[in-house]
Short mmCIF file of C-alpha atoms in Angstrom, two decimals:
data_model
loop_
_atom_site.label_atom_id
_atom_site.label_comp_id
_atom_site.label_asym_id
_atom_site.label_seq_id
_atom_site.Cartn_x
_atom_site.Cartn_y
_atom_site.Cartn_z
CA MET A 106 -15.69 30.46 -15.05
CA ALA A 107 -15.42 31.75 -11.48
CA ALA A 108 -16.14 29.32 -8.66
CA SER A 109 -19.23 29.93 -6.54
CA PRO A 110 -18.63 31.12 -2.95
CA SER A 111 -19.48 27.66 -1.57
CA THR A 112 -17.14 25.94 -4.04
CA ALA A 113 -14.36 28.40 -3.23
CA ARG A 114 -14.80 27.75 0.48
CA ALA A 115 -14.64 23.99 -0.07
CA ILE A 116 -11.46 24.35 -2.14
CA ASN A 117 -9.85 26.57 0.49
CA ASP A 118 -10.85 24.24 3.32
CA ARG A 119 -9.42 21.18 1.58
CA LEU A 120 -6.19 23.03 0.77
CA ALA A 121 -5.79 24.03 4.42
CA LEU A 122 -6.49 20.49 5.61
CA ARG A 123 -3.95 19.02 3.21
CA LEU A 124 -1.33 21.48 4.45
CA LEU A 125 -2.11 20.62 8.06
CA GLN A 126 -1.76 16.95 7.20
CA ASP A 127 1.52 17.32 5.31
CA GLU A 128 3.19 20.05 7.37
CA GLY A 129 1.77 19.37 10.83
CA PRO A 130 0.26 22.03 13.13
CA LEU A 131 0.37 25.56 11.68
CA THR A 132 -0.53 29.04 12.83
CA ALA A 133 -3.05 31.19 10.99
CA THR A 134 -0.16 33.31 9.68
CA GLN A 135 1.60 30.21 8.34
CA LEU A 136 -1.63 29.06 6.68
CA LYS A 137 -1.97 32.52 5.11
CA THR A 138 1.57 32.32 3.72
CA LEU A 139 1.26 28.77 2.42
CA THR A 140 -2.21 29.17 0.88
CA GLY A 141 -1.85 32.72 -0.41
CA LEU A 142 -5.27 33.53 1.03
CA SER A 143 -6.13 36.73 2.83
CA ARG A 144 -6.07 36.91 6.61
CA PRO A 145 -9.90 37.23 6.90
CA THR A 146 -10.36 34.22 4.59
CA VAL A 147 -7.95 32.13 6.67
CA ALA A 148 -9.68 33.20 9.90
CA ASP A 149 -13.01 32.21 8.37
CA LEU A 150 -11.84 28.76 7.26
CA VAL A 151 -10.17 28.05 10.61
CA GLU A 152 -13.42 28.88 12.39
CA ARG A 153 -15.40 26.76 9.95
CA LEU A 154 -13.10 23.73 10.24
CA SER A 155 -12.99 24.04 14.03
CA GLY A 156 -16.78 24.11 14.14
CA SER A 157 -16.95 20.96 12.02
CA GLY A 158 -14.71 19.08 14.46
CA LEU A 159 -11.86 18.61 11.96
CA VAL A 160 -9.40 21.17 13.36
CA GLN A 161 -8.52 22.20 16.90
CA VAL A 162 -5.94 24.28 18.78
CA VAL A 163 -3.06 21.95 19.64
CA GLY A 164 -0.57 24.41 21.12
CA GLU A 165 1.09 27.79 20.75
CA ALA A 166 3.97 29.18 18.73
CA GLY A 167 6.16 32.21 19.29
CA ALA A 168 7.22 31.70 22.90
CA GLU A 169 10.71 32.93 21.93
CA ARG A 170 9.48 36.44 21.01
CA ARG A 171 7.61 39.20 22.78
CA GLY A 172 3.90 39.62 22.43
CA PRO A 173 1.04 37.15 22.48
CA ASN A 174 1.72 33.63 21.30
CA ALA A 175 0.04 32.43 18.11
CA LYS A 176 -2.32 29.50 18.27
CA LEU A 177 -1.24 26.33 16.50
CA TYR A 178 -4.00 24.54 14.62
CA GLY A 179 -3.92 20.84 13.83
CA ILE A 180 -6.23 18.15 12.46
CA VAL A 181 -8.27 16.30 15.08
CA ALA A 182 -6.54 12.95 14.71
CA ASP A 183 -9.15 10.93 16.61
CA ARG A 184 -11.96 12.28 14.42
CA ALA A 185 -11.88 8.84 12.75
CA HIS A 186 -10.15 5.52 13.28
CA LEU A 187 -8.88 3.40 10.40
CA ALA A 188 -7.76 -0.18 9.96
CA ALA A 189 -5.49 -1.88 7.45
CA LEU A 190 -5.32 -5.65 6.91
CA ASP A 191 -2.69 -7.66 5.08
CA VAL A 192 -4.34 -10.99 4.25
CA ARG A 193 -1.91 -13.72 3.17
CA THR A 194 -2.54 -17.34 2.28
CA ARG A 195 -1.83 -18.53 5.82
CA SER A 196 -1.89 -15.39 7.97
CA VAL A 197 -3.42 -11.99 8.60
CA ALA A 198 -1.89 -8.80 10.00
CA VAL A 199 -3.80 -5.77 11.29
CA THR A 200 -2.94 -2.15 12.03
CA VAL A 201 -5.33 0.39 13.55
CA THR A 202 -4.52 4.10 13.25
CA ASP A 203 -5.99 7.54 13.71
CA LEU A 204 -7.03 9.83 10.87
CA LEU A 205 -3.45 10.99 10.34
CA GLY A 206 -2.12 7.46 10.12
CA ALA A 207 -0.42 7.24 13.52
CA THR A 208 -0.34 3.60 14.64
CA LEU A 209 -2.44 2.94 17.74
CA ALA A 210 -2.33 -0.86 17.84
CA GLU A 211 -1.22 -3.75 15.64
CA ALA A 212 -1.34 -7.53 15.68
CA ALA A 213 -0.84 -10.60 13.51
CA ALA A 214 -1.96 -14.22 13.62
CA PRO A 215 -1.42 -17.40 11.58
CA VAL A 216 -4.34 -19.03 9.82
CA GLY A 217 -3.52 -22.69 9.27
CA ASP A 218 -4.40 -24.74 6.20
CA HIS A 219 -6.31 -27.22 8.33
CA VAL A 220 -8.99 -24.81 9.53
CA GLY A 221 -12.30 -24.42 7.74
CA THR A 222 -13.50 -21.28 5.99
CA GLY A 223 -15.80 -20.20 8.81
CA HIS A 224 -13.16 -20.63 11.49
CA ALA A 225 -10.54 -18.77 9.44
CA VAL A 226 -12.89 -15.85 8.82
CA GLU A 227 -13.89 -15.66 12.48
CA LYS A 228 -10.25 -15.70 13.56
CA ALA A 229 -9.40 -12.80 11.24
CA VAL A 230 -12.44 -10.72 12.22
CA THR A 231 -11.84 -11.34 15.93
CA LEU A 232 -8.22 -10.22 15.52
CA LEU A 233 -9.40 -6.96 13.94
CA GLU A 234 -12.04 -6.34 16.60
CA ARG A 235 -9.60 -7.05 19.43
CA THR A 236 -6.95 -4.78 17.92
CA ALA A 237 -9.47 -1.97 17.41
CA LYS A 238 -10.53 -2.27 21.05
CA GLU A 239 -6.91 -2.14 22.17
CA ALA A 240 -6.49 1.05 20.11
CA GLY A 241 -9.48 2.66 21.82
CA ALA A 242 -11.43 2.72 18.56
CA ASP A 243 -15.10 2.24 19.42
CA ARG A 244 -16.00 2.56 15.76
CA LEU A 245 -13.88 2.14 12.66
CA HIS A 246 -14.53 4.62 9.87
CA THR A 247 -12.68 2.88 7.01
CA VAL A 248 -11.07 -0.54 6.65
CA ALA A 249 -8.73 -1.36 3.74
CA VAL A 250 -7.77 -4.94 2.98
CA GLY A 251 -4.83 -6.10 0.88
CA ALA A 252 -5.20 -9.62 -0.50
CA PRO A 253 -3.79 -11.74 -3.32
CA GLY A 254 -6.00 -12.20 -6.36
CA LEU A 255 -7.86 -10.10 -8.90
CA ILE A 256 -10.07 -7.17 -7.92
CA ASP A 257 -13.03 -6.57 -10.22
CA PRO A 258 -12.64 -2.94 -11.38
CA ALA A 259 -16.38 -2.59 -11.90
CA THR A 260 -17.46 -3.72 -8.43
CA GLY A 261 -14.30 -3.41 -6.35
CA GLU A 262 -14.80 -6.99 -5.14
CA LEU A 263 -12.25 -9.76 -4.76
CA ARG A 264 -12.87 -12.27 -7.53
CA ASP A 265 -12.84 -16.03 -7.08
CA SER A 266 -9.34 -17.21 -7.97
CA THR A 267 -8.02 -20.73 -8.43
CA GLY A 268 -5.47 -21.66 -5.79
CA LEU A 269 -6.43 -18.98 -3.24
CA PRO A 270 -8.18 -19.80 0.05
CA ALA A 271 -11.97 -19.54 0.04
CA TRP A 272 -11.87 -17.65 3.34
CA HIS A 273 -10.30 -14.60 1.69
CA ARG A 274 -13.43 -13.72 -0.27
CA ARG A 275 -15.74 -14.64 2.59
CA LEU A 276 -13.73 -12.41 4.93
CA ILE A 277 -14.51 -9.34 2.85
CA ASP A 278 -18.23 -10.14 2.88
CA THR A 279 -18.18 -10.72 6.64
CA LEU A 280 -16.36 -7.45 7.35
CA GLN A 281 -18.93 -5.58 5.27
CA GLU A 282 -21.77 -7.30 7.15
CA ARG A 283 -20.43 -6.86 10.69
CA LEU A 284 -18.65 -3.52 10.66
CA PRO A 285 -20.31 -0.10 10.50
CA ALA A 286 -17.42 1.00 8.30
CA GLU A 287 -16.51 1.36 4.66
CA VAL A 288 -14.58 -1.76 3.66
CA LEU A 289 -12.22 -1.49 0.69
CA VAL A 290 -10.23 -4.30 -0.90
CA GLU A 291 -7.21 -4.07 -3.20
CA ASN A 292 -4.68 -6.48 -4.64
CA GLU A 293 -1.69 -6.79 -2.30
CA THR A 294 0.87 -6.09 -5.02
CA ASN A 295 -0.92 -2.90 -6.05
CA LEU A 296 -0.95 -1.71 -2.43
CA ALA A 297 2.76 -2.44 -2.07
CA ALA A 298 3.40 -0.33 -5.17
CA VAL A 299 1.35 2.57 -3.77
CA ALA A 300 3.36 2.42 -0.56
CA GLU A 301 6.70 2.34 -2.42
CA LEU A 302 5.54 5.26 -4.60
CA ARG A 303 4.57 7.49 -1.69
CA GLU A 304 6.88 6.37 1.10
CA GLY A 305 9.45 3.91 -0.21
CA ALA A 306 11.87 3.03 -2.98
CA ALA A 307 9.99 4.81 -5.79
CA ARG A 308 9.32 8.17 -4.17
CA ASP A 309 11.25 9.94 -6.91
CA ARG A 310 9.62 8.03 -9.77
CA ASP A 311 6.44 8.66 -11.74
CA ASP A 312 6.89 5.48 -13.77
CA PHE A 313 7.93 2.10 -12.37
CA VAL A 314 6.89 -1.52 -12.11
CA LEU A 315 6.95 -3.41 -8.82
CA LEU A 316 7.70 -7.13 -9.08
CA TRP A 317 6.13 -9.07 -6.22
CA LEU A 318 8.25 -12.16 -5.56
CA GLY A 319 6.69 -14.34 -2.89
CA GLN A 320 4.61 -17.50 -2.73
CA GLY A 321 2.83 -15.90 -5.64
CA VAL A 322 4.42 -13.77 -8.37
CA GLY A 323 2.89 -10.63 -9.78
CA ALA A 324 3.55 -7.05 -10.76
CA ALA A 325 2.04 -3.63 -10.21
CA VAL A 326 2.24 -0.96 -12.88
CA VAL A 327 2.57 2.73 -12.04
CA LEU A 328 2.62 5.17 -14.96
CA ASP A 329 2.48 8.97 -14.69
CA GLY A 330 2.25 8.57 -10.93
CA ARG A 331 -0.94 6.51 -11.15
CA LEU A 332 -1.60 2.85 -10.46
CA ARG A 333 -2.83 1.08 -13.62
CA ARG A 334 -5.15 -1.88 -13.02
CA GLY A 335 -6.07 -2.88 -16.58
CA ALA A 336 -9.47 -3.55 -18.14
CA SER A 337 -10.23 -6.56 -15.92
CA GLY A 338 -8.03 -5.70 -12.96
CA GLY A 339 -5.31 -8.02 -14.17
CA ALA A 340 -2.55 -5.64 -15.23
CA GLY A 341 0.70 -7.11 -13.94
CA GLU A 342 -0.32 -10.79 -13.74
CA ILE A 343 3.24 -11.59 -14.75
CA GLY A 344 3.14 -15.03 -13.13
CA PHE A 345 1.28 -16.17 -16.26
CA LEU A 346 3.95 -14.77 -18.59
CA PRO A 347 5.29 -17.54 -20.89
CA VAL A 348 9.08 -17.64 -20.54
CA PRO A 349 11.92 -20.02 -21.46
CA GLY A 350 13.26 -22.42 -18.87
CA THR A 351 9.89 -23.69 -17.62
CA SER A 352 8.04 -27.00 -17.96
CA GLY A 353 5.68 -25.77 -20.65
CA LEU A 354 3.11 -23.04 -21.06
CA PRO A 355 0.75 -21.54 -18.48
CA SER A 356 -3.00 -21.86 -18.90
CA ALA A 357 -6.07 -19.86 -17.98
CA PHE A 358 -6.40 -22.07 -14.90
CA GLY A 359 -2.84 -22.05 -13.57
CA CYS A 360 0.50 -20.30 -13.93
CA ASP A 361 2.65 -23.44 -13.87
CA GLY A 362 4.83 -23.05 -16.91
CA GLY A 363 4.86 -19.27 -16.61
CA PHE A 364 7.27 -16.85 -14.94
CA HIS A 365 5.80 -18.01 -11.61
CA GLU A 366 7.60 -21.32 -12.08
CA LEU A 367 10.96 -19.51 -12.17
CA ALA A 368 10.47 -16.89 -9.52
CA CYS A 369 8.08 -18.04 -6.76
CA VAL A 370 9.47 -18.81 -3.29
CA ALA A 371 9.39 -22.56 -3.91
CA ALA A 372 11.43 -22.10 -7.09
CA VAL A 373 13.96 -19.89 -5.29
CA GLU A 374 14.31 -22.47 -2.52
CA ALA A 375 14.83 -25.27 -5.05
CA LEU A 376 17.49 -23.18 -6.78
CA ALA A 377 19.24 -22.66 -3.44
CA VAL A 378 19.26 -26.39 -2.75
CA ALA A 379 20.70 -27.02 -6.22
CA HIS A 380 23.59 -24.74 -5.23
CA GLY A 381 24.11 -26.61 -1.95
CA LEU A 382 22.65 -23.82 0.19
CA ASP A 383 20.15 -23.71 3.03
CA PRO A 384 16.98 -22.21 1.51
CA ALA A 385 16.29 -20.26 4.71
CA THR A 386 19.55 -18.31 4.49
CA ALA A 387 20.48 -18.49 0.81
CA LEU A 388 19.41 -14.96 -0.11
CA ALA A 389 21.52 -13.46 2.66
CA SER A 390 24.49 -15.76 2.08
CA GLY A 391 26.22 -13.61 -0.52
CA HIS A 392 26.79 -16.77 -2.57
CA GLY A 393 27.64 -15.35 -5.99
CA PRO A 394 26.70 -18.24 -8.31
CA PHE A 395 23.30 -18.67 -6.66
CA LEU A 396 22.52 -14.94 -6.72
CA ASP A 397 23.65 -14.67 -10.34
CA ALA A 398 21.44 -17.61 -11.36
CA LEU A 399 18.46 -16.12 -9.54
CA ALA A 400 19.14 -12.66 -10.96
CA HIS A 401 19.14 -14.11 -14.50
CA ARG A 402 15.74 -15.70 -13.86
CA LEU A 403 14.27 -12.46 -12.50
CA ALA A 404 15.78 -10.47 -15.35
CA ILE A 405 13.81 -12.55 -17.85
CA GLY A 406 10.54 -11.32 -16.38
CA ALA A 407 11.85 -7.79 -15.93
CA ALA A 408 12.98 -7.70 -19.57
CA ALA A 409 9.49 -8.61 -20.74
CA VAL A 410 8.04 -5.81 -18.62
CA ALA A 411 10.62 -3.34 -19.89
CA SER A 412 10.04 -4.23 -23.54
CA VAL A 413 6.30 -3.48 -23.24
CA LEU A 414 6.15 -0.60 -20.77
CA ASP A 415 9.66 0.92 -20.63
CA PRO A 416 9.09 2.04 -17.02
CA GLY A 417 12.71 2.99 -16.42
CA CYS A 418 12.62 1.44 -12.95
CA VAL A 419 11.74 -1.94 -11.45
CA VAL A 420 11.31 -2.45 -7.69
CA LEU A 421 11.86 -5.97 -6.31
CA ALA A 422 9.41 -6.63 -3.48
CA GLY A 423 7.84 -9.57 -1.69
CA GLU A 424 9.88 -12.05 0.33
CA THR A 425 12.60 -12.54 -2.27
CA GLY A 426 12.97 -8.85 -3.09
CA HIS A 427 13.16 -7.96 0.60
CA LEU A 428 15.66 -10.65 1.62
CA GLY A 429 17.77 -10.27 -1.52
CA GLY A 430 18.04 -6.54 -0.92
CA PRO A 431 20.27 -4.17 -2.88
CA GLU A 432 22.78 -6.90 -3.78
CA LEU A 433 20.18 -8.97 -5.63
CA ALA A 434 18.73 -5.82 -7.21
CA ALA A 435 22.15 -4.82 -8.56
CA ARG A 436 22.67 -8.27 -10.09
CA VAL A 437 19.20 -8.21 -11.69
CA GLU A 438 19.96 -4.78 -13.16
CA ALA A 439 23.22 -6.06 -14.62
CA ALA A 440 21.53 -9.15 -16.09
CA LEU A 441 18.68 -7.05 -17.44
CA GLY A 442 21.19 -4.81 -19.19
CA THR A 443 22.30 -7.80 -21.28
CA LEU A 444 18.73 -8.73 -22.25
CA SER A 445 17.19 -5.36 -23.11
CA PRO A 446 18.44 -2.20 -24.84
CA LEU A 447 16.10 -0.15 -22.62
CA ARG A 448 17.93 1.33 -19.65
CA THR A 449 16.10 0.13 -16.54
CA GLU A 450 17.14 0.76 -12.95
CA VAL A 451 16.40 -2.05 -10.50
CA ARG A 452 15.85 -1.23 -6.82
CA ALA A 453 15.10 -3.28 -3.73
CA THR A 454 11.98 -2.57 -1.71
CA ALA A 455 12.47 0.07 0.99
CA LEU A 456 9.47 -1.08 3.02
CA GLY A 457 9.99 -4.84 3.11
CA ASP A 458 7.32 -6.87 4.88
CA THR A 459 5.37 -3.72 5.81
CA ALA A 460 4.67 -2.60 2.24
CA VAL A 461 1.19 -4.12 1.89
CA LEU A 462 0.02 -2.84 5.28
CA ARG A 463 1.42 0.62 4.54
CA GLY A 464 -0.35 0.65 1.19
CA ALA A 465 -3.63 -0.46 2.77
CA LEU A 466 -3.28 2.24 5.42
CA LEU A 467 -2.71 4.90 2.76
CA ARG A 468 -5.78 3.63 0.89
CA ALA A 469 -7.90 3.80 4.05
CA ARG A 470 -6.59 7.22 5.01
CA ASP A 471 -7.23 8.69 1.56
CA ALA A 472 -10.78 7.32 1.50
CA ALA A 473 -11.57 8.56 5.02
CA GLN A 474 -10.19 12.01 4.34
CA ASP A 475 -12.10 12.24 1.06
CA ALA A 476 -15.27 11.43 3.00
CA LEU A 477 -14.61 13.75 5.94
CA PHE A 478 -12.82 16.69 4.38
CA PRO A 479 -15.11 19.23 2.67
#
């Protein structure tokens, strides 16, 4: 069934905008070549997008040849300003960008355990407002927040979670109340996986699992190039996975006794001390027995993931994955090969500490462009 003229125009406009985003400024001739559209159709869409304030002339091309130069068209980057927040247990980091994702300002601040919920929320919101002002953003269009905990797939809200600070959930409510912007929230591990998929260690993979190894332990599942959240938003809650070598079994109210007990930062530090190492430098020490012992622990969780999902690739992220780097990843892959018949490549994060912020930025940019682009 043929598309109506208005639908065809919308499709053509969105195609042109995506090309301008991915390829940078283009001439009308380049747009014609890349889209396969006729010259009059391209001229019409350029005029339409310019009139809507989404595209503008940003320069000229063809100075090296005779004849008139061709106009270069690009997306109006300051058409909207975006913000990404990485909310941790004791800190918050903020990045403010333009519509194309270029960083305009960024900041971070600790949020101590001793402060109350109201003070913690106000500190985080003030940091965002101050950073937006520094970026010259009078109004934020979309704000994406990455936080630990479960996201309700039905409402998109951060659910109450045992062991997580109360200010996390209140922060989302406060941002929605105070900002004239769309506020989105996503689990931090899921955002890290999106960033690794599109910009990092898993760019060449449609299927992989990201293991988040930090103060908390979790996983994000990407299959067929899509993030999978599960029926209740809990896909990848691998910290609750019952495994050997722990004090018992996890419960619905806590992951002590689960894989978390083997792989969280506190467990890694205790393992370092047991090997006579300084916990602060153990992962970078190259100490073989310690790295082998840690790799065996991580391989237990990775083997469980592989046996159920067979993703073909596991990315180690979070503090441990970042600091352990390729050397730890190689040892986990070797240990995993002894536990599972399923061939599984293990890679270290390519984005390190920036993965959650990058994922939140991509989430904000996608949402803003979906709202603004025809």
